Tab-separated table of N, CA and C in Angstrom:
chain	number	residue	atom	x	y	z
A	1	UNK	N	4.145	2.476	8.905
A	1	UNK	CA	4.438	1.950	7.593
A	1	UNK	C	5.901	1.529	7.604
A	2	UNK	N	6.136	0.265	7.318
A	2	UNK	CA	7.490	-0.264	7.394
A	2	UNK	C	8.204	-0.328	6.047
A	3	UNK	N	7.433	-0.510	4.984
A	3	UNK	CA	8.050	-0.572	3.669
A	3	UNK	C	7.004	-0.226	2.621
A	4	UNK	N	7.469	0.258	1.477
A	4	UNK	CA	6.581	0.697	0.402
A	4	UNK	C	7.176	0.256	-0.928
A	5	UNK	N	6.328	-0.257	-1.796
A	5	UNK	CA	6.705	-0.439	-3.191
A	5	UNK	C	5.732	0.417	-3.982
A	6	UNK	N	6.246	1.457	-4.612
A	6	UNK	CA	5.421	2.408	-5.347
A	6	UNK	C	6.106	2.681	-6.663
A	7	UNK	N	5.495	2.240	-7.763
A	7	UNK	CA	6.154	2.349	-9.053
A	7	UNK	C	5.120	2.341	-10.164
A	8	UNK	N	5.479	2.894	-11.299
A	8	UNK	CA	4.615	2.806	-12.466
A	8	UNK	C	5.153	1.760	-13.447
A	9	UNK	N	5.970	0.857	-12.931
A	9	UNK	CA	6.533	-0.214	-13.750
A	9	UNK	C	5.431	-1.172	-14.207
A	10	UNK	N	5.707	-1.879	-15.283
A	10	UNK	CA	4.761	-2.887	-15.756
A	10	UNK	C	4.653	-4.004	-14.729
A	11	UNK	N	3.575	-4.768	-14.813
A	11	UNK	CA	3.399	-5.864	-13.854
A	11	UNK	C	4.516	-6.897	-13.983
A	12	UNK	N	5.045	-7.091	-15.182
A	12	UNK	CA	6.142	-8.054	-15.366
A	12	UNK	C	7.380	-7.637	-14.576
A	13	UNK	N	7.592	-6.344	-14.415
A	13	UNK	CA	8.721	-5.838	-13.631
A	13	UNK	C	8.354	-5.789	-12.152
A	14	UNK	N	7.138	-5.359	-11.851
A	14	UNK	CA	6.725	-5.144	-10.466
A	14	UNK	C	6.501	-6.445	-9.690
A	15	UNK	N	5.903	-7.439	-10.319
A	15	UNK	CA	5.549	-8.669	-9.598
A	15	UNK	C	6.737	-9.335	-8.904
A	16	UNK	N	7.877	-9.554	-9.587
A	16	UNK	CA	9.028	-10.150	-8.888
A	16	UNK	C	9.558	-9.276	-7.753
A	17	UNK	N	9.521	-7.951	-7.942
A	17	UNK	CA	10.007	-7.046	-6.898
A	17	UNK	C	9.076	-7.089	-5.681
A	18	UNK	N	7.789	-7.131	-5.925
A	18	UNK	CA	6.826	-7.216	-4.820
A	18	UNK	C	6.985	-8.546	-4.097
A	19	UNK	N	7.135	-9.626	-4.846
A	19	UNK	CA	7.316	-10.950	-4.235
A	19	UNK	C	8.578	-10.971	-3.371
A	20	UNK	N	9.657	-10.400	-3.888
A	20	UNK	CA	10.907	-10.348	-3.121
A	20	UNK	C	10.720	-9.547	-1.836
A	21	UNK	N	10.034	-8.414	-1.934
A	21	UNK	CA	9.792	-7.577	-0.763
A	21	UNK	C	8.946	-8.312	0.275
A	22	UNK	N	7.903	-9.001	-0.174
A	22	UNK	CA	7.052	-9.752	0.751
A	22	UNK	C	7.855	-10.841	1.460
A	23	UNK	N	8.687	-11.529	0.699
A	23	UNK	CA	9.507	-12.595	1.269
A	23	UNK	C	10.550	-12.049	2.242
A	24	UNK	N	11.284	-11.025	1.840
A	24	UNK	CA	12.333	-10.458	2.697
A	24	UNK	C	11.765	-9.887	3.996
A	25	UNK	N	10.587	-9.283	3.918
A	25	UNK	CA	9.966	-8.695	5.107
A	25	UNK	C	9.101	-9.689	5.876
A	26	UNK	N	9.082	-10.932	5.407
A	26	UNK	CA	8.318	-12.008	6.037
A	26	UNK	C	6.855	-11.622	6.264
A	27	UNK	N	6.269	-11.036	5.229
A	27	UNK	CA	4.867	-10.630	5.281
A	27	UNK	C	4.005	-11.884	5.172
A	28	UNK	N	3.072	-12.027	6.085
A	28	UNK	CA	2.178	-13.194	6.096
A	28	UNK	C	0.820	-12.905	5.475
A	29	UNK	N	0.433	-11.637	5.442
A	29	UNK	CA	-0.889	-11.236	4.947
A	29	UNK	C	-0.731	-9.977	4.109
A	30	UNK	N	-1.288	-9.976	2.893
A	30	UNK	CA	-1.234	-8.801	2.023
A	30	UNK	C	-2.572	-8.658	1.309
A	31	UNK	N	-2.858	-7.426	0.903
A	31	UNK	CA	-4.082	-7.136	0.144
A	31	UNK	C	-3.694	-6.404	-1.133
A	32	UNK	N	-4.274	-6.848	-2.254
A	32	UNK	CA	-4.016	-6.214	-3.542
A	32	UNK	C	-5.355	-5.928	-4.197
A	33	UNK	N	-5.505	-4.689	-4.629
A	33	UNK	CA	-6.736	-4.296	-5.300
A	33	UNK	C	-6.892	-5.089	-6.594
A	34	UNK	N	-8.073	-5.655	-6.797
A	34	UNK	CA	-8.270	-6.539	-7.943
A	34	UNK	C	-8.964	-5.865	-9.115
A	35	UNK	N	-9.164	-4.561	-9.056
A	35	UNK	CA	-9.708	-3.870	-10.221
A	35	UNK	C	-8.714	-4.021	-11.367
A	36	UNK	N	-9.189	-4.170	-12.553
A	36	UNK	CA	-8.285	-4.353	-13.686
A	36	UNK	C	-7.644	-5.730	-13.627
A	37	UNK	N	-6.317	-5.766	-13.645
A	37	UNK	CA	-5.581	-7.034	-13.703
A	37	UNK	C	-5.149	-7.532	-12.328
A	38	UNK	N	-5.728	-7.006	-11.262
A	38	UNK	CA	-5.302	-7.351	-9.902
A	38	UNK	C	-5.329	-8.827	-9.572
A	39	UNK	N	-6.360	-9.547	-10.028
A	39	UNK	CA	-6.435	-10.986	-9.742
A	39	UNK	C	-5.270	-11.736	-10.384
A	40	UNK	N	-4.931	-11.367	-11.609
A	40	UNK	CA	-3.813	-11.994	-12.311
A	40	UNK	C	-2.508	-11.667	-11.587
A	41	UNK	N	-2.361	-10.422	-11.169
A	41	UNK	CA	-1.160	-10.005	-10.447
A	41	UNK	C	-1.027	-10.787	-9.147
A	42	UNK	N	-2.126	-10.963	-8.416
A	42	UNK	CA	-2.097	-11.750	-7.172
A	42	UNK	C	-1.626	-13.173	-7.436
A	43	UNK	N	-2.190	-13.807	-8.443
A	43	UNK	CA	-1.788	-15.182	-8.777
A	43	UNK	C	-0.315	-15.240	-9.153
A	44	UNK	N	0.146	-14.270	-9.935
A	44	UNK	CA	1.552	-14.267	-10.354
A	44	UNK	C	2.488	-14.066	-9.167
A	45	UNK	N	2.137	-13.168	-8.268
A	45	UNK	CA	2.982	-12.930	-7.090
A	45	UNK	C	3.025	-14.179	-6.218
A	46	UNK	N	1.887	-14.832	-6.018
A	46	UNK	CA	1.860	-16.077	-5.236
A	46	UNK	C	2.756	-17.136	-5.879
A	47	UNK	N	2.687	-17.255	-7.217
A	47	UNK	CA	3.509	-18.239	-7.930
A	47	UNK	C	4.989	-17.903	-7.779
A	48	UNK	N	5.353	-16.643	-7.944
A	48	UNK	CA	6.757	-16.229	-7.817
A	48	UNK	C	7.246	-16.479	-6.394
A	49	UNK	N	6.420	-16.174	-5.402
A	49	UNK	CA	6.798	-16.434	-4.000
A	49	UNK	C	7.095	-17.917	-3.797
A	50	UNK	N	6.221	-18.753	-4.332
A	50	UNK	CA	6.363	-20.207	-4.157
A	50	UNK	C	7.581	-20.729	-4.915
A	51	UNK	N	7.703	-20.354	-6.192
A	51	UNK	CA	8.749	-20.914	-7.051
A	51	UNK	C	10.132	-20.324	-6.794
A	52	UNK	N	10.223	-19.027	-6.605
A	52	UNK	CA	11.525	-18.370	-6.504
A	52	UNK	C	12.018	-18.186	-5.068
A	53	UNK	N	11.080	-18.104	-4.120
A	53	UNK	CA	11.467	-17.797	-2.746
A	53	UNK	C	11.058	-18.871	-1.749
A	54	UNK	N	10.341	-19.907	-2.218
A	54	UNK	CA	9.849	-20.958	-1.328
A	54	UNK	C	9.157	-20.333	-0.112
A	55	UNK	N	8.265	-19.404	-0.389
A	55	UNK	CA	7.609	-18.632	0.659
A	55	UNK	C	6.114	-18.550	0.366
A	56	UNK	N	5.323	-18.520	1.427
A	56	UNK	CA	3.876	-18.427	1.286
A	56	UNK	C	3.387	-17.180	2.009
A	57	UNK	N	2.610	-16.393	1.304
A	57	UNK	CA	1.968	-15.208	1.869
A	57	UNK	C	0.498	-15.284	1.472
A	58	UNK	N	-0.388	-15.079	2.419
A	58	UNK	CA	-1.815	-15.069	2.121
A	58	UNK	C	-2.154	-13.718	1.491
A	59	UNK	N	-2.388	-13.722	0.198
A	59	UNK	CA	-2.682	-12.488	-0.520
A	59	UNK	C	-4.162	-12.463	-0.868
A	60	UNK	N	-4.853	-11.486	-0.324
A	60	UNK	CA	-6.269	-11.297	-0.612
A	60	UNK	C	-6.408	-10.237	-1.681
A	61	UNK	N	-7.229	-10.524	-2.667
A	61	UNK	CA	-7.538	-9.483	-3.637
A	61	UNK	C	-8.906	-8.907	-3.277
A	62	UNK	N	-9.071	-7.623	-3.511
A	62	UNK	CA	-10.345	-6.982	-3.205
A	62	UNK	C	-10.728	-6.049	-4.339
A	63	UNK	N	-12.022	-5.921	-4.546
A	63	UNK	CA	-12.535	-5.030	-5.582
A	63	UNK	C	-12.848	-3.687	-4.961
A	64	UNK	N	-12.354	-2.640	-5.580
A	64	UNK	CA	-12.567	-1.286	-5.086
A	64	UNK	C	-13.839	-0.724	-5.711
A	65	UNK	N	-14.912	-0.655	-4.924
A	65	UNK	CA	-16.169	-0.158	-5.481
A	65	UNK	C	-16.555	1.211	-4.911
A	66	UNK	N	-15.837	1.671	-3.903
A	66	UNK	CA	-16.122	2.961	-3.285
A	66	UNK	C	-15.602	4.070	-4.200
A	67	UNK	N	-16.278	5.200	-4.219
A	67	UNK	CA	-15.816	6.359	-4.975
A	67	UNK	C	-14.456	6.783	-4.431
A	68	UNK	N	-13.434	6.706	-5.277
A	68	UNK	CA	-12.059	6.962	-4.847
A	68	UNK	C	-11.883	8.368	-4.288
A	69	UNK	N	-12.436	9.354	-4.951
A	69	UNK	CA	-12.283	10.736	-4.508
A	69	UNK	C	-12.867	10.939	-3.116
A	70	UNK	N	-14.091	10.474	-2.901
A	70	UNK	CA	-14.707	10.669	-1.588
A	70	UNK	C	-13.990	9.859	-0.513
A	71	UNK	N	-13.477	8.671	-0.885
A	71	UNK	CA	-12.740	7.846	0.077
A	71	UNK	C	-11.473	8.563	0.533
A	72	UNK	N	-10.717	9.086	-0.409
A	72	UNK	CA	-9.467	9.772	-0.070
A	72	UNK	C	-9.748	11.012	0.777
A	73	UNK	N	-10.691	11.818	0.334
A	73	UNK	CA	-10.971	13.068	1.046
A	73	UNK	C	-11.599	12.833	2.420
A	74	UNK	N	-12.381	11.780	2.573
A	74	UNK	CA	-13.007	11.528	3.875
A	74	UNK	C	-12.049	10.884	4.872
A	75	UNK	N	-10.977	10.278	4.388
A	75	UNK	CA	-10.034	9.590	5.277
A	75	UNK	C	-8.733	10.361	5.482
A	76	UNK	N	-8.599	11.545	4.866
A	76	UNK	CA	-7.312	12.237	4.904
A	76	UNK	C	-6.863	12.623	6.312
A	77	UNK	N	-7.765	13.045	7.156
A	77	UNK	CA	-7.370	13.423	8.524
A	77	UNK	C	-6.925	12.194	9.325
A	78	UNK	N	-7.614	11.073	9.135
A	78	UNK	CA	-7.207	9.849	9.835
A	78	UNK	C	-5.803	9.452	9.391
A	79	UNK	N	-5.560	9.502	8.088
A	79	UNK	CA	-4.241	9.141	7.555
A	79	UNK	C	-3.172	10.051	8.153
A	80	UNK	N	-3.400	11.358	8.144
A	80	UNK	CA	-2.406	12.308	8.663
A	80	UNK	C	-2.161	12.126	10.164
A	81	UNK	N	-3.182	11.743	10.904
A	81	UNK	CA	-3.050	11.626	12.359
A	81	UNK	C	-2.622	10.243	12.836
A	82	UNK	N	-2.723	9.226	11.996
A	82	UNK	CA	-2.505	7.868	12.479
A	82	UNK	C	-1.448	7.047	11.761
A	83	UNK	N	-1.179	7.336	10.500
A	83	UNK	CA	-0.147	6.570	9.805
A	83	UNK	C	1.217	7.157	10.137
A	84	UNK	N	2.092	6.312	10.608
A	84	UNK	CA	3.452	6.745	10.955
A	84	UNK	C	4.420	6.236	9.892
A	85	UNK	N	5.266	7.116	9.442
A	85	UNK	CA	6.260	6.788	8.432
A	85	UNK	C	7.648	6.981	9.031
A	86	UNK	N	8.651	6.262	8.515
A	86	UNK	CA	10.019	6.483	9.001
A	86	UNK	C	10.447	7.933	8.750
A	87	UNK	N	11.365	8.419	9.557
A	87	UNK	CA	11.798	9.814	9.431
A	87	UNK	C	12.439	10.095	8.068
A	88	UNK	N	12.956	9.073	7.408
A	88	UNK	CA	13.614	9.276	6.111
A	88	UNK	C	12.739	8.891	4.922
A	89	UNK	N	11.415	8.845	5.123
A	89	UNK	CA	10.557	8.375	4.043
A	89	UNK	C	10.594	9.292	2.826
A	90	UNK	N	10.947	10.555	3.007
A	90	UNK	CA	11.018	11.479	1.878
A	90	UNK	C	12.156	11.122	0.920
A	91	UNK	N	13.222	10.536	1.427
A	91	UNK	CA	14.328	10.127	0.556
A	91	UNK	C	14.270	8.625	0.246
A	92	UNK	N	13.711	7.864	1.142
A	92	UNK	CA	13.623	6.410	0.973
A	92	UNK	C	12.628	6.019	-0.109
A	93	UNK	N	11.476	6.693	-0.112
A	93	UNK	CA	10.399	6.411	-1.075
A	93	UNK	C	9.992	7.730	-1.733
A	94	UNK	N	10.886	8.298	-2.523
A	94	UNK	CA	10.710	9.653	-3.075
A	94	UNK	C	9.396	9.829	-3.830
A	95	UNK	N	9.077	8.920	-4.724
A	95	UNK	CA	7.862	9.110	-5.531
A	95	UNK	C	6.601	8.952	-4.681
A	96	UNK	N	6.625	8.033	-3.728
A	96	UNK	CA	5.481	7.861	-2.833
A	96	UNK	C	5.310	9.111	-1.963
A	97	UNK	N	6.410	9.586	-1.417
A	97	UNK	CA	6.382	10.811	-0.608
A	97	UNK	C	5.839	11.988	-1.417
A	98	UNK	N	6.336	12.129	-2.641
A	98	UNK	CA	5.880	13.214	-3.495
A	98	UNK	C	4.391	13.131	-3.773
A	99	UNK	N	3.903	11.933	-4.049
A	99	UNK	CA	2.479	11.752	-4.330
A	99	UNK	C	1.624	12.065	-3.102
A	100	UNK	N	2.128	11.747	-1.931
A	100	UNK	CA	1.375	12.024	-0.699
A	100	UNK	C	1.451	13.503	-0.325
A	101	UNK	N	2.624	14.080	-0.395
A	101	UNK	CA	2.788	15.446	0.085
A	101	UNK	C	2.277	16.500	-0.900
A	102	UNK	N	2.165	16.156	-2.154
A	102	UNK	CA	1.729	17.126	-3.164
A	102	UNK	C	0.265	16.936	-3.562
A	103	UNK	N	-0.434	16.023	-2.906
A	103	UNK	CA	-1.832	15.747	-3.270
A	103	UNK	C	-2.694	16.959	-2.958
A	104	UNK	N	-3.535	17.321	-3.899
A	104	UNK	CA	-4.372	18.506	-3.760
A	104	UNK	C	-5.825	18.121	-3.477
A	105	UNK	N	-6.481	18.896	-2.631
A	105	UNK	CA	-7.877	18.621	-2.292
A	105	UNK	C	-8.786	18.730	-3.510
A	106	UNK	N	-8.421	19.572	-4.474
A	106	UNK	CA	-9.163	19.643	-5.728
A	106	UNK	C	-8.722	18.431	-6.554
A	107	UNK	N	-9.479	17.371	-6.449
A	107	UNK	CA	-9.106	16.048	-6.945
A	107	UNK	C	-8.660	16.059	-8.406
A	108	UNK	N	-9.316	16.824	-9.242
A	108	UNK	CA	-9.025	16.820	-10.676
A	108	UNK	C	-7.653	17.424	-11.005
A	109	UNK	N	-7.068	18.144	-10.085
A	109	UNK	CA	-5.756	18.756	-10.317
A	109	UNK	C	-4.598	17.783	-10.087
A	110	UNK	N	-4.880	16.610	-9.556
A	110	UNK	CA	-3.834	15.632	-9.258
A	110	UNK	C	-3.543	14.763	-10.471
A	111	UNK	N	-2.248	14.587	-10.714
A	111	UNK	CA	-1.842	13.718	-11.810
A	111	UNK	C	-1.978	12.251	-11.404
A	112	UNK	N	-1.663	11.941	-10.141
A	112	UNK	CA	-1.737	10.569	-9.633
A	112	UNK	C	-2.465	10.567	-8.290
A	113	UNK	N	-3.161	9.475	-8.011
A	113	UNK	CA	-3.853	9.368	-6.730
A	113	UNK	C	-3.647	8.012	-6.065
A	114	UNK	N	-2.734	7.193	-6.582
A	114	UNK	CA	-2.557	5.842	-6.053
A	114	UNK	C	-2.029	5.820	-4.624
A	115	UNK	N	-1.087	6.683	-4.289
A	115	UNK	CA	-0.543	6.691	-2.920
A	115	UNK	C	-1.613	7.104	-1.906
A	116	UNK	N	-2.321	8.224	-2.115
A	116	UNK	CA	-3.390	8.566	-1.174
A	116	UNK	C	-4.511	7.520	-1.153
A	117	UNK	N	-4.774	6.900	-2.297
A	117	UNK	CA	-5.799	5.859	-2.356
A	117	UNK	C	-5.407	4.673	-1.478
A	118	UNK	N	-4.160	4.266	-1.550
A	118	UNK	CA	-3.671	3.159	-0.729
A	118	UNK	C	-3.776	3.492	0.757
A	119	UNK	N	-3.352	4.680	1.124
A	119	UNK	CA	-3.399	5.082	2.535
A	119	UNK	C	-4.832	5.206	3.034
A	120	UNK	N	-5.730	5.678	2.183
A	120	UNK	CA	-7.137	5.763	2.612
A	120	UNK	C	-7.747	4.378	2.756
A	121	UNK	N	-7.276	3.419	1.992
A	121	UNK	CA	-7.743	2.028	2.143
A	121	UNK	C	-7.292	1.467	3.490
A	122	UNK	N	-6.079	1.790	3.903
A	122	UNK	CA	-5.600	1.383	5.230
A	122	UNK	C	-6.491	1.991	6.305
A	123	UNK	N	-6.830	3.261	6.145
A	123	UNK	CA	-7.715	3.933	7.105
A	123	UNK	C	-9.055	3.222	7.192
A	124	UNK	N	-9.618	2.853	6.053
A	124	UNK	CA	-10.905	2.154	6.062
A	124	UNK	C	-10.811	0.817	6.768
A	125	UNK	N	-9.699	0.109	6.580
A	125	UNK	CA	-9.517	-1.173	7.278
A	125	UNK	C	-9.568	-0.988	8.789
A	126	UNK	N	-8.881	0.008	9.278
A	126	UNK	CA	-8.883	0.278	10.715
A	126	UNK	C	-10.255	0.728	11.197
A	127	UNK	N	-10.885	1.584	10.443
A	127	UNK	CA	-12.150	2.167	10.871
A	127	UNK	C	-13.339	1.225	10.737
A	128	UNK	N	-13.190	0.168	9.952
A	128	UNK	CA	-14.266	-0.812	9.818
A	128	UNK	C	-14.186	-1.872	10.908
A	129	UNK	N	-13.196	-1.778	11.771
A	129	UNK	CA	-13.079	-2.734	12.868
A	129	UNK	C	-12.452	-4.052	12.469
A	130	UNK	N	-11.800	-4.105	11.307
A	130	UNK	CA	-11.104	-5.321	10.921
A	130	UNK	C	-9.959	-5.570	11.891
A	131	UNK	N	-9.587	-6.807	12.023
A	131	UNK	CA	-8.515	-7.157	12.947
A	131	UNK	C	-7.174	-6.822	12.307
A	132	UNK	N	-6.693	-5.644	12.604
A	132	UNK	CA	-5.405	-5.186	12.085
A	132	UNK	C	-4.532	-4.920	13.305
A	133	UNK	N	-3.336	-5.470	13.305
A	133	UNK	CA	-2.422	-5.261	14.413
A	133	UNK	C	-1.908	-3.832	14.411
A	134	UNK	N	-1.968	-3.211	15.551
A	134	UNK	CA	-1.447	-1.857	15.701
A	134	UNK	C	-0.163	-1.937	16.494
A	135	UNK	N	0.901	-1.417	15.920
A	135	UNK	CA	2.189	-1.415	16.596
A	135	UNK	C	2.318	-0.102	17.348
A	136	UNK	N	2.883	-0.160	18.532
A	136	UNK	CA	3.133	1.074	19.274
A	136	UNK	C	4.267	1.827	18.608
A	137	UNK	N	4.183	3.145	18.664
A	137	UNK	CA	5.202	3.996	18.072
A	137	UNK	C	6.526	3.772	18.812
A	138	UNK	N	7.587	3.386	18.055
A	138	UNK	CA	8.887	3.183	18.708
A	138	UNK	C	9.421	4.495	19.259
A	139	UNK	N	10.192	4.398	20.313
A	139	UNK	CA	10.818	5.595	20.888
A	139	UNK	C	11.768	6.198	19.869
A	140	UNK	N	11.846	7.503	19.891
A	140	UNK	CA	12.760	8.206	19.017
A	140	UNK	C	12.190	8.561	17.660
A	141	UNK	N	10.923	8.220	17.379
A	141	UNK	CA	10.321	8.581	16.081
A	141	UNK	C	9.390	9.753	16.245
């Protein structure tokens, strides 16, 4: 994991920040969950990328139809064994780190589940055989 945007900000605040992050990191492919207002958010981010950053990113929206609880719990071992985070992720992305490290197996006891949900979606992408580039672990991590 190279970068994270994790916030409870409104879409009006989040969309420009996400667009800036995609542009600065030269992201060519992104996926945004389209449940709720996701399709609108995708269109807005694409527009902001084009108008403010003169940048194009292929953003796919997807509908989440899998039971979130079972998805998170069934993919947790894959996430723990395969997702690599920077050594400073606890201070770099405090709220994301907190949501991941404090997640409880008793699903109803969790206040938030967006971070584990996102990571379990990454696990499903890999496990479904989608063409996802795997980077080798850099030395020293």
